[in-house]
């Protein structure tokens, strides 16, 4: 019962398929077929192979040997490698050769051979199948070119990385040398400048100036001297603080208490400033505590220093998660900075953008340096007369 059901499920065969001519199939197979005697003499060749090589049947059959179709190197390989394997194993599979066409061009093929023996086990005939692998060779050549190109790119990238590493090492040494120079120079200059300040103080007490302009000139000299002292002190402090912070390990620092502590230490202004703290997104940061303290102190003290006198200062400190990384923001409604004019030099040492406000020009330089040391970056948005926002992007 089941056999009858299976027969009913079979599709009806087109009767033309049962009339397939085996000779026709051999002649026009999708690959080249040939048969040859043990010495290689061709005795049968299908039309597909004739079309591939450009020969007529009479030019090949009984007139040429299989090895005559190979290049010189291919013939040597066939006679020294392929024939012994045929005699030993009775077949060889997937050997790549180049065949010579009648027009002297070459055809890459993949060859399979089988050796038939007679009743006495003597070699009788070799049946050969030849597959045109022209497209495959092109694909392989393209892969090799792509591999060579990738290798060249890899070598160039390795050289570029090596050069970059050398430059980084050089910059590191230069920065260290500059820090040492600045620290030494500021330390060595401190003593003569202090002596000059002392002598000037004695001069003011002991000397009498009759010129009416002397008083203003003395005041100007005193201010310039104080400016020099502040600059030397600032340079020393920056380098010394940098060296100290390099030795401090990172730790989980709670932002709310450290920010409140800094706000309590800031000088008061009139009218009093208001602060909004929002650390709900990221309550703690993994940083060296002194570094974080210095960043926040400089940004918050700048926000107070450059408050707009026409309105009460309002400062917002907050955190956010951007692309999986923490961002610390300090936003104020102060005087603002003309970024089109001063943006490129914003974090340079001793740069000041509001001359009417006293300052050393080292706060933002130090903030930027500490953030970069931590592996982050600082972004600034500001509009003159509206305020400034500093965003510290830290690594994950």
PDB file of N, CA and C in Angstrom, residues 43-130:
ATOM      1  N   UNK A  43      43.706   9.181 -27.967  1.00  0.00           N
ATOM      2  CA  UNK A  43      42.898   8.308 -28.813  1.00  0.00           C
ATOM      3  C   UNK A  43      41.443   8.749 -28.842  1.00  0.00           C
ATOM      4  N   UNK A  44      41.080   9.622 -27.946  1.00  0.00           N
ATOM      5  CA  UNK A  44      39.711  10.118 -27.945  1.00  0.00           C
ATOM      6  C   UNK A  44      39.680  11.483 -27.253  1.00  0.00           C
ATOM      7  N   UNK A  45      38.952  12.437 -27.864  1.00  0.00           N
ATOM      8  CA  UNK A  45      38.857  13.792 -27.317  1.00  0.00           C
ATOM      9  C   UNK A  45      37.435  14.286 -27.528  1.00  0.00           C
ATOM     10  N   UNK A  46      36.828  14.884 -26.484  1.00  0.00           N
ATOM     11  CA  UNK A  46      35.467  15.392 -26.686  1.00  0.00           C
ATOM     12  C   UNK A  46      35.500  16.789 -27.291  1.00  0.00           C
ATOM     13  N   UNK A  47      34.347  17.215 -27.785  1.00  0.00           N
ATOM     14  CA  UNK A  47      34.252  18.485 -28.495  1.00  0.00           C
ATOM     15  C   UNK A  47      34.527  19.669 -27.572  1.00  0.00           C
ATOM     16  N   UNK A  48      34.151  19.530 -26.315  1.00  0.00           N
ATOM     17  CA  UNK A  48      34.398  20.622 -25.356  1.00  0.00           C
ATOM     18  C   UNK A  48      35.878  20.940 -25.272  1.00  0.00           C
ATOM     19  N   UNK A  49      36.726  19.918 -25.180  1.00  0.00           N
ATOM     20  CA  UNK A  49      38.168  20.134 -25.099  1.00  0.00           C
ATOM     21  C   UNK A  49      38.703  20.693 -26.412  1.00  0.00           C
ATOM     22  N   UNK A  50      38.185  20.214 -27.533  1.00  0.00           N
ATOM     23  CA  UNK A  50      38.607  20.767 -28.823  1.00  0.00           C
ATOM     24  C   UNK A  50      38.296  22.257 -28.904  1.00  0.00           C
ATOM     25  N   UNK A  51      37.095  22.627 -28.442  1.00  0.00           N
ATOM     26  CA  UNK A  51      36.720  24.050 -28.459  1.00  0.00           C
ATOM     27  C   UNK A  51      37.606  24.867 -27.538  1.00  0.00           C
ATOM     28  N   UNK A  52      37.962  24.308 -26.391  1.00  0.00           N
ATOM     29  CA  UNK A  52      38.807  25.034 -25.441  1.00  0.00           C
ATOM     30  C   UNK A  52      40.213  25.273 -25.993  1.00  0.00           C
ATOM     31  N   UNK A  53      40.720  24.274 -26.772  1.00  0.00           N
ATOM     32  CA  UNK A  53      42.106  24.355 -27.239  1.00  0.00           C
ATOM     33  C   UNK A  53      42.224  24.903 -28.660  1.00  0.00           C
ATOM     34  N   UNK A  54      41.137  24.878 -29.414  1.00  0.00           N
ATOM     35  CA  UNK A  54      41.182  25.409 -30.783  1.00  0.00           C
ATOM     36  C   UNK A  54      41.708  24.425 -31.816  1.00  0.00           C
ATOM     37  N   UNK A  55      41.841  23.136 -31.474  1.00  0.00           N
ATOM     38  CA  UNK A  55      42.300  22.114 -32.419  1.00  0.00           C
ATOM     39  C   UNK A  55      41.101  21.413 -33.045  1.00  0.00           C
ATOM     40  N   UNK A  56      41.365  20.744 -34.180  1.00  0.00           N
ATOM     41  CA  UNK A  56      40.380  19.804 -34.738  1.00  0.00           C
ATOM     42  C   UNK A  56      40.691  18.422 -34.183  1.00  0.00           C
ATOM     43  N   UNK A  57      39.733  17.541 -34.315  1.00  0.00           N
ATOM     44  CA  UNK A  57      39.935  16.188 -33.791  1.00  0.00           C
ATOM     45  C   UNK A  57      41.086  15.481 -34.507  1.00  0.00           C
ATOM     46  N   UNK A  58      41.188  15.675 -35.828  1.00  0.00           N
ATOM     47  CA  UNK A  58      42.256  14.993 -36.579  1.00  0.00           C
ATOM     48  C   UNK A  58      43.639  15.491 -36.195  1.00  0.00           C
ATOM     49  N   UNK A  59      43.728  16.748 -35.724  1.00  0.00           N
ATOM     50  CA  UNK A  59      45.034  17.289 -35.322  1.00  0.00           C
ATOM     51  C   UNK A  59      45.527  16.687 -34.020  1.00  0.00           C
ATOM     52  N   UNK A  60      44.631  16.190 -33.213  1.00  0.00           N
ATOM     53  CA  UNK A  60      45.017  15.648 -31.912  1.00  0.00           C
ATOM     54  C   UNK A  60      45.036  14.130 -31.874  1.00  0.00           C
ATOM     55  N   UNK A  61      43.945  13.498 -32.251  1.00  0.00           N
ATOM     56  CA  UNK A  61      43.810  12.046 -32.105  1.00  0.00           C
ATOM     57  C   UNK A  61      44.854  11.335 -32.970  1.00  0.00           C
ATOM     58  N   UNK A  62      45.646  10.511 -32.297  1.00  0.00           N
ATOM     59  CA  UNK A  62      46.696   9.683 -32.913  1.00  0.00           C
ATOM     60  C   UNK A  62      47.865  10.497 -33.441  1.00  0.00           C
ATOM     61  N   UNK A  63      47.838  11.816 -33.280  1.00  0.00           N
ATOM     62  CA  UNK A  63      48.935  12.661 -33.761  1.00  0.00           C
ATOM     63  C   UNK A  63      49.678  13.383 -32.625  1.00  0.00           C
ATOM     64  N   UNK A  64      49.032  13.547 -31.512  1.00  0.00           N
ATOM     65  CA  UNK A  64      49.677  14.226 -30.384  1.00  0.00           C
ATOM     66  C   UNK A  64      49.442  13.430 -29.107  1.00  0.00           C
ATOM     67  N   UNK A  65      50.346  13.636 -28.150  1.00  0.00           N
ATOM     68  CA  UNK A  65      50.210  13.003 -26.835  1.00  0.00           C
ATOM     69  C   UNK A  65      49.687  14.026 -25.837  1.00  0.00           C
ATOM     70  N   UNK A  66      49.128  13.519 -24.765  1.00  0.00           N
ATOM     71  CA  UNK A  66      48.586  14.422 -23.741  1.00  0.00           C
ATOM     72  C   UNK A  66      49.651  15.383 -23.244  1.00  0.00           C
ATOM     73  N   UNK A  67      50.867  14.878 -23.001  1.00  0.00           N
ATOM     74  CA  UNK A  67      51.927  15.717 -22.462  1.00  0.00           C
ATOM     75  C   UNK A  67      52.387  16.792 -23.445  1.00  0.00           C
ATOM     76  N   UNK A  68      52.059  16.575 -24.774  1.00  0.00           N
ATOM     77  CA  UNK A  68      52.406  17.603 -25.758  1.00  0.00           C
ATOM     78  C   UNK A  68      51.566  18.864 -25.575  1.00  0.00           C
ATOM     79  N   UNK A  69      50.429  18.723 -24.885  1.00  0.00           N
ATOM     80  CA  UNK A  69      49.555  19.880 -24.666  1.00  0.00           C
ATOM     81  C   UNK A  69      49.998  20.730 -23.479  1.00  0.00           C
ATOM     82  N   UNK A  70      50.916  20.200 -22.673  1.00  0.00           N
ATOM     83  CA  UNK A  70      51.367  20.925 -21.487  1.00  0.00           C
ATOM     84  C   UNK A  70      52.500  21.900 -21.839  1.00  0.00           C
ATOM     85  N   UNK A  71      52.709  22.874 -20.990  1.00  0.00           N
ATOM     86  CA  UNK A  71      53.913  23.706 -21.085  1.00  0.00           C
ATOM     87  C   UNK A  71      55.115  22.847 -20.693  1.00  0.00           C
ATOM     88  N   UNK A  72      56.309  23.382 -20.884  1.00  0.00           N
ATOM     89  CA  UNK A  72      57.512  22.587 -20.604  1.00  0.00           C
ATOM     90  C   UNK A  72      57.545  22.145 -19.140  1.00  0.00           C
ATOM     91  N   UNK A  73      57.261  23.101 -18.256  1.00  0.00           N
ATOM     92  CA  UNK A  73      57.257  22.751 -16.838  1.00  0.00           C
ATOM     93  C   UNK A  73      56.167  21.747 -16.499  1.00  0.00           C
ATOM     94  N   UNK A  74      54.983  21.926 -17.110  1.00  0.00           N
ATOM     95  CA  UNK A  74      53.887  20.994 -16.870  1.00  0.00           C
ATOM     96  C   UNK A  74      54.208  19.599 -17.360  1.00  0.00           C
ATOM     97  N   UNK A  75      54.879  19.505 -18.520  1.00  0.00           N
ATOM     98  CA  UNK A  75      55.243  18.193 -19.060  1.00  0.00           C
ATOM     99  C   UNK A  75      56.212  17.481 -18.133  1.00  0.00           C
ATOM    100  N   UNK A  76      57.210  18.204 -17.641  1.00  0.00           N
ATOM    101  CA  UNK A  76      58.156  17.580 -16.712  1.00  0.00           C
ATOM    102  C   UNK A  76      57.436  17.081 -15.462  1.00  0.00           C
ATOM    103  N   UNK A  77      56.531  17.873 -14.935  1.00  0.00           N
ATOM    104  CA  UNK A  77      55.798  17.456 -13.744  1.00  0.00           C
ATOM    105  C   UNK A  77      54.924  16.237 -14.041  1.00  0.00           C
ATOM    106  N   UNK A  78      54.265  16.232 -15.215  1.00  0.00           N
ATOM    107  CA  UNK A  78      53.397  15.115 -15.567  1.00  0.00           C
ATOM    108  C   UNK A  78      54.200  13.820 -15.652  1.00  0.00           C
ATOM    109  N   UNK A  79      55.356  13.858 -16.316  1.00  0.00           N
ATOM    110  CA  UNK A  79      56.140  12.644 -16.529  1.00  0.00           C
ATOM    111  C   UNK A  79      56.842  12.166 -15.274  1.00  0.00           C
ATOM    112  N   UNK A  80      57.259  13.111 -14.393  1.00  0.00           N
ATOM    113  CA  UNK A  80      58.023  12.699 -13.203  1.00  0.00           C
ATOM    114  C   UNK A  80      57.164  12.525 -11.958  1.00  0.00           C
ATOM    115  N   UNK A  81      55.976  13.096 -11.959  1.00  0.00           N
ATOM    116  CA  UNK A  81      55.134  13.025 -10.766  1.00  0.00           C
ATOM    117  C   UNK A  81      53.798  12.333 -11.026  1.00  0.00           C
ATOM    118  N   UNK A  82      53.107  12.781 -12.075  1.00  0.00           N
ATOM    119  CA  UNK A  82      51.749  12.294 -12.311  1.00  0.00           C
ATOM    120  C   UNK A  82      51.751  10.834 -12.789  1.00  0.00           C
ATOM    121  N   UNK A  83      52.614  10.490 -13.790  1.00  0.00           N
ATOM    122  CA  UNK A  83      52.640   9.121 -14.329  1.00  0.00           C
ATOM    123  C   UNK A  83      53.015   8.099 -13.255  1.00  0.00           C
ATOM    124  N   UNK A  84      54.054   8.323 -12.440  1.00  0.00           N
ATOM    125  CA  UNK A  84      54.339   7.351 -11.375  1.00  0.00           C
ATOM    126  C   UNK A  84      53.170   7.178 -10.397  1.00  0.00           C
ATOM    127  N   UNK A  85      52.481   8.265 -10.078  1.00  0.00           N
ATOM    128  CA  UNK A  85      51.327   8.144  -9.180  1.00  0.00           C
ATOM    129  C   UNK A  85      50.202   7.343  -9.820  1.00  0.00           C
ATOM    130  N   UNK A  86      49.983   7.552 -11.117  1.00  0.00           N
ATOM    131  CA  UNK A  86      48.974   6.783 -11.825  1.00  0.00           C
ATOM    132  C   UNK A  86      49.280   5.288 -11.767  1.00  0.00           C
ATOM    133  N   UNK A  87      50.522   4.921 -12.045  1.00  0.00           N
ATOM    134  CA  UNK A  87      50.916   3.509 -12.023  1.00  0.00           C
ATOM    135  C   UNK A  87      50.814   2.928 -10.624  1.00  0.00           C
ATOM    136  N   UNK A  88      51.062   3.755  -9.608  1.00  0.00           N
ATOM    137  CA  UNK A  88      51.058   3.256  -8.234  1.00  0.00           C
ATOM    138  C   UNK A  88      49.648   3.215  -7.650  1.00  0.00           C
ATOM    139  N   UNK A  89      48.878   4.284  -7.852  1.00  0.00           N
ATOM    140  CA  UNK A  89      47.572   4.405  -7.208  1.00  0.00           C
ATOM    141  C   UNK A  89      46.394   4.164  -8.140  1.00  0.00           C
ATOM    142  N   UNK A  90      46.632   4.275  -9.430  1.00  0.00           N
ATOM    143  CA  UNK A  90      45.556   4.093 -10.382  1.00  0.00           C
ATOM    144  C   UNK A  90      44.788   5.368 -10.681  1.00  0.00           C
ATOM    145  N   UNK A  91      45.066   6.460  -9.955  1.00  0.00           N
ATOM    146  CA  UNK A  91      44.380   7.725 -10.227  1.00  0.00           C
ATOM    147  C   UNK A  91      45.160   8.883  -9.605  1.00  0.00           C
ATOM    148  N   UNK A  92      44.949  10.058 -10.152  1.00  0.00           N
ATOM    149  CA  UNK A  92      45.434  11.315  -9.559  1.00  0.00           C
ATOM    150  C   UNK A  92      44.289  12.312  -9.656  1.00  0.00           C
ATOM    151  N   UNK A  93      44.255  13.234  -8.686  1.00  0.00           N
ATOM    152  CA  UNK A  93      43.125  14.154  -8.631  1.00  0.00           C
ATOM    153  C   UNK A  93      43.599  15.588  -8.411  1.00  0.00           C
ATOM    154  N   UNK A  94      42.916  16.508  -9.094  1.00  0.00           N
ATOM    155  CA  UNK A  94      43.037  17.948  -8.885  1.00  0.00           C
ATOM    156  C   UNK A  94      44.484  18.441  -8.955  1.00  0.00           C
ATOM    157  N   UNK A  95      45.115  18.149 -10.096  1.00  0.00           N
ATOM    158  CA  UNK A  95      46.444  18.684 -10.355  1.00  0.00           C
ATOM    159  C   UNK A  95      46.302  19.831 -11.349  1.00  0.00           C
ATOM    160  N   UNK A  96      46.914  20.951 -11.036  1.00  0.00           N
ATOM    161  CA  UNK A  96      46.770  22.152 -11.856  1.00  0.00           C
ATOM    162  C   UNK A  96      47.872  22.203 -12.910  1.00  0.00           C
ATOM    163  N   UNK A  97      47.445  22.403 -14.183  1.00  0.00           N
ATOM    164  CA  UNK A  97      48.384  22.537 -15.296  1.00  0.00           C
ATOM    165  C   UNK A  97      47.965  23.695 -16.180  1.00  0.00           C
ATOM    166  N   UNK A  98      48.901  24.110 -17.036  1.00  0.00           N
ATOM    167  CA  UNK A  98      48.606  25.042 -18.113  1.00  0.00           C
ATOM    168  C   UNK A  98      48.670  24.285 -19.436  1.00  0.00           C
ATOM    169  N   UNK A  99      47.558  24.308 -20.203  1.00  0.00           N
ATOM    170  CA  UNK A  99      47.540  23.699 -21.535  1.00  0.00           C
ATOM    171  C   UNK A  99      47.839  24.762 -22.579  1.00  0.00           C
ATOM    172  N   UNK A 100      48.536  24.313 -23.635  1.00  0.00           N
ATOM    173  CA  UNK A 100      48.852  25.243 -24.729  1.00  0.00           C
ATOM    174  C   UNK A 100      47.802  25.100 -25.814  1.00  0.00           C
ATOM    175  N   UNK A 101      47.137  26.220 -26.107  1.00  0.00           N
ATOM    176  CA  UNK A 101      46.178  26.223 -27.196  1.00  0.00           C
ATOM    177  C   UNK A 101      46.918  26.254 -28.544  1.00  0.00           C
ATOM    178  N   UNK A 102      46.136  26.053 -29.564  1.00  0.00           N
ATOM    179  CA  UNK A 102      46.715  26.081 -30.908  1.00  0.00           C
ATOM    180  C   UNK A 102      47.268  27.455 -31.241  1.00  0.00           C
ATOM    181  N   UNK A 103      46.636  28.510 -30.700  1.00  0.00           N
ATOM    182  CA  UNK A 103      47.092  29.877 -30.987  1.00  0.00           C
ATOM    183  C   UNK A 103      48.213  30.330 -30.057  1.00  0.00           C
ATOM    184  N   UNK A 104      48.817  29.393 -29.318  1.00  0.00           N
ATOM    185  CA  UNK A 104      49.968  29.626 -28.430  1.00  0.00           C
ATOM    186  C   UNK A 104      49.595  30.287 -27.102  1.00  0.00           C
ATOM    187  N   UNK A 105      48.339  30.584 -26.904  1.00  0.00           N
ATOM    188  CA  UNK A 105      47.926  31.052 -25.578  1.00  0.00           C
ATOM    189  C   UNK A 105      47.801  29.853 -24.645  1.00  0.00           C
ATOM    190  N   UNK A 106      47.656  30.129 -23.379  1.00  0.00           N
ATOM    191  CA  UNK A 106      47.577  29.035 -22.402  1.00  0.00           C
ATOM    192  C   UNK A 106      46.202  29.017 -21.735  1.00  0.00           C
ATOM    193  N   UNK A 107      45.836  27.819 -21.283  1.00  0.00           N
ATOM    194  CA  UNK A 107      44.553  27.608 -20.614  1.00  0.00           C
ATOM    195  C   UNK A 107      44.814  26.919 -19.278  1.00  0.00           C
ATOM    196  N   UNK A 108      44.510  27.562 -18.157  1.00  0.00           N
ATOM    197  CA  UNK A 108      44.687  26.898 -16.864  1.00  0.00           C
ATOM    198  C   UNK A 108      43.584  25.858 -16.645  1.00  0.00           C
ATOM    199  N   UNK A 109      43.982  24.641 -16.271  1.00  0.00           N
ATOM    200  CA  UNK A 109      43.017  23.561 -16.059  1.00  0.00           C
ATOM    201  C   UNK A 109      43.338  22.830 -14.766  1.00  0.00           C
ATOM    202  N   UNK A 110      42.337  22.114 -14.267  1.00  0.00           N
ATOM    203  CA  UNK A 110      42.488  21.214 -13.132  1.00  0.00           C
ATOM    204  C   UNK A 110      42.241  19.808 -13.654  1.00  0.00           C
ATOM    205  N   UNK A 111      43.205  18.922 -13.513  1.00  0.00           N
ATOM    206  CA  UNK A 111      43.156  17.608 -14.163  1.00  0.00           C
ATOM    207  C   UNK A 111      42.924  16.489 -13.158  1.00  0.00           C
ATOM    208  N   UNK A 112      42.009  15.569 -13.540  1.00  0.00           N
ATOM    209  CA  UNK A 112      41.807  14.297 -12.840  1.00  0.00           C
ATOM    210  C   UNK A 112      42.086  13.178 -13.832  1.00  0.00           C
ATOM    211  N   UNK A 113      42.810  12.151 -13.410  1.00  0.00           N
ATOM    212  CA  UNK A 113      43.134  11.014 -14.286  1.00  0.00           C
ATOM    213  C   UNK A 113      42.798   9.701 -13.591  1.00  0.00           C
ATOM    214  N   UNK A 114      42.377   8.721 -14.396  1.00  0.00           N
ATOM    215  CA  UNK A 114      42.146   7.355 -13.891  1.00  0.00           C
ATOM    216  C   UNK A 114      42.769   6.373 -14.874  1.00  0.00           C
ATOM    217  N   UNK A 115      43.542   5.408 -14.375  1.00  0.00           N
ATOM    218  CA  UNK A 115      44.221   4.406 -15.211  1.00  0.00           C
ATOM    219  C   UNK A 115      43.401   3.113 -15.229  1.00  0.00           C
ATOM    220  N   UNK A 116      43.072   2.654 -16.426  1.00  0.00           N
ATOM    221  CA  UNK A 116      42.367   1.377 -16.583  1.00  0.00           C
ATOM    222  C   UNK A 116      43.373   0.303 -16.981  1.00  0.00           C
ATOM    223  N   UNK A 117      43.240  -0.900 -16.432  1.00  0.00           N
ATOM    224  CA  UNK A 117      44.136  -2.020 -16.734  1.00  0.00           C
ATOM    225  C   UNK A 117      43.355  -3.137 -17.418  1.00  0.00           C
ATOM    226  N   UNK A 118      44.103  -3.965 -18.165  1.00  0.00           N
ATOM    227  CA  UNK A 118      43.463  -5.096 -18.830  1.00  0.00           C
ATOM    228  C   UNK A 118      43.358  -6.276 -17.882  1.00  0.00           C
ATOM    229  N   UNK A 119      42.942  -7.413 -18.404  1.00  0.00           N
ATOM    230  CA  UNK A 119      42.740  -8.596 -17.554  1.00  0.00           C
ATOM    231  C   UNK A 119      44.032  -9.064 -16.914  1.00  0.00           C
ATOM    232  N   UNK A 120      45.154  -8.766 -17.538  1.00  0.00           N
ATOM    233  CA  UNK A 120      46.457  -9.150 -16.971  1.00  0.00           C
ATOM    234  C   UNK A 120      47.060  -8.051 -16.102  1.00  0.00           C
ATOM    235  N   UNK A 121      46.231  -7.025 -15.778  1.00  0.00           N
ATOM    236  CA  UNK A 121      46.653  -5.900 -14.941  1.00  0.00           C
ATOM    237  C   UNK A 121      47.742  -5.048 -15.580  1.00  0.00           C
ATOM    238  N   UNK A 122      47.791  -5.093 -16.903  1.00  0.00           N
ATOM    239  CA  UNK A 122      48.709  -4.224 -17.611  1.00  0.00           C
ATOM    240  C   UNK A 122      48.001  -2.906 -17.934  1.00  0.00           C
ATOM    241  N   UNK A 123      48.710  -1.745 -17.866  1.00  0.00           N
ATOM    242  CA  UNK A 123      48.078  -0.473 -18.202  1.00  0.00           C
ATOM    243  C   UNK A 123      47.475  -0.501 -19.598  1.00  0.00           C
ATOM    244  N   UNK A 124      46.199  -0.067 -19.681  1.00  0.00           N
ATOM    245  CA  UNK A 124      45.501  -0.122 -20.952  1.00  0.00           C
ATOM    246  C   UNK A 124      45.190   1.275 -21.496  1.00  0.00           C
ATOM    247  N   UNK A 125      44.547   2.089 -20.707  1.00  0.00           N
ATOM    248  CA  UNK A 125      44.149   3.414 -21.165  1.00  0.00           C
ATOM    249  C   UNK A 125      44.061   4.357 -19.962  1.00  0.00           C
ATOM    250  N   UNK A 126      44.293   5.645 -20.210  1.00  0.00           N
ATOM    251  CA  UNK A 126      44.176   6.670 -19.176  1.00  0.00           C
ATOM    252  C   UNK A 126      43.011   7.581 -19.550  1.00  0.00           C
ATOM    253  N   UNK A 127      42.037   7.695 -18.662  1.00  0.00           N
ATOM    254  CA  UNK A 127      40.908   8.600 -18.868  1.00  0.00           C
ATOM    255  C   UNK A 127      41.171   9.910 -18.112  1.00  0.00           C
ATOM    256  N   UNK A 128      41.008  10.998 -18.821  1.00  0.00           N
ATOM    257  CA  UNK A 128      41.406  12.300 -18.272  1.00  0.00           C
ATOM    258  C   UNK A 128      40.207  13.255 -18.310  1.00  0.00           C
ATOM    259  N   UNK A 129      40.025  13.969 -17.205  1.00  0.00           N
ATOM    260  CA  UNK A 129      39.018  15.035 -17.125  1.00  0.00           C
ATOM    261  C   UNK A 129      39.748  16.349 -16.870  1.00  0.00           C
ATOM    262  N   UNK A 130      39.412  17.371 -17.663  1.00  0.00           N
ATOM    263  CA  UNK A 130      40.086  18.670 -17.572  1.00  0.00           C
ATOM    264  C   UNK A 130      39.047  19.769 -17.366  1.00  0.00           C
TER     265      UNK A 130
END
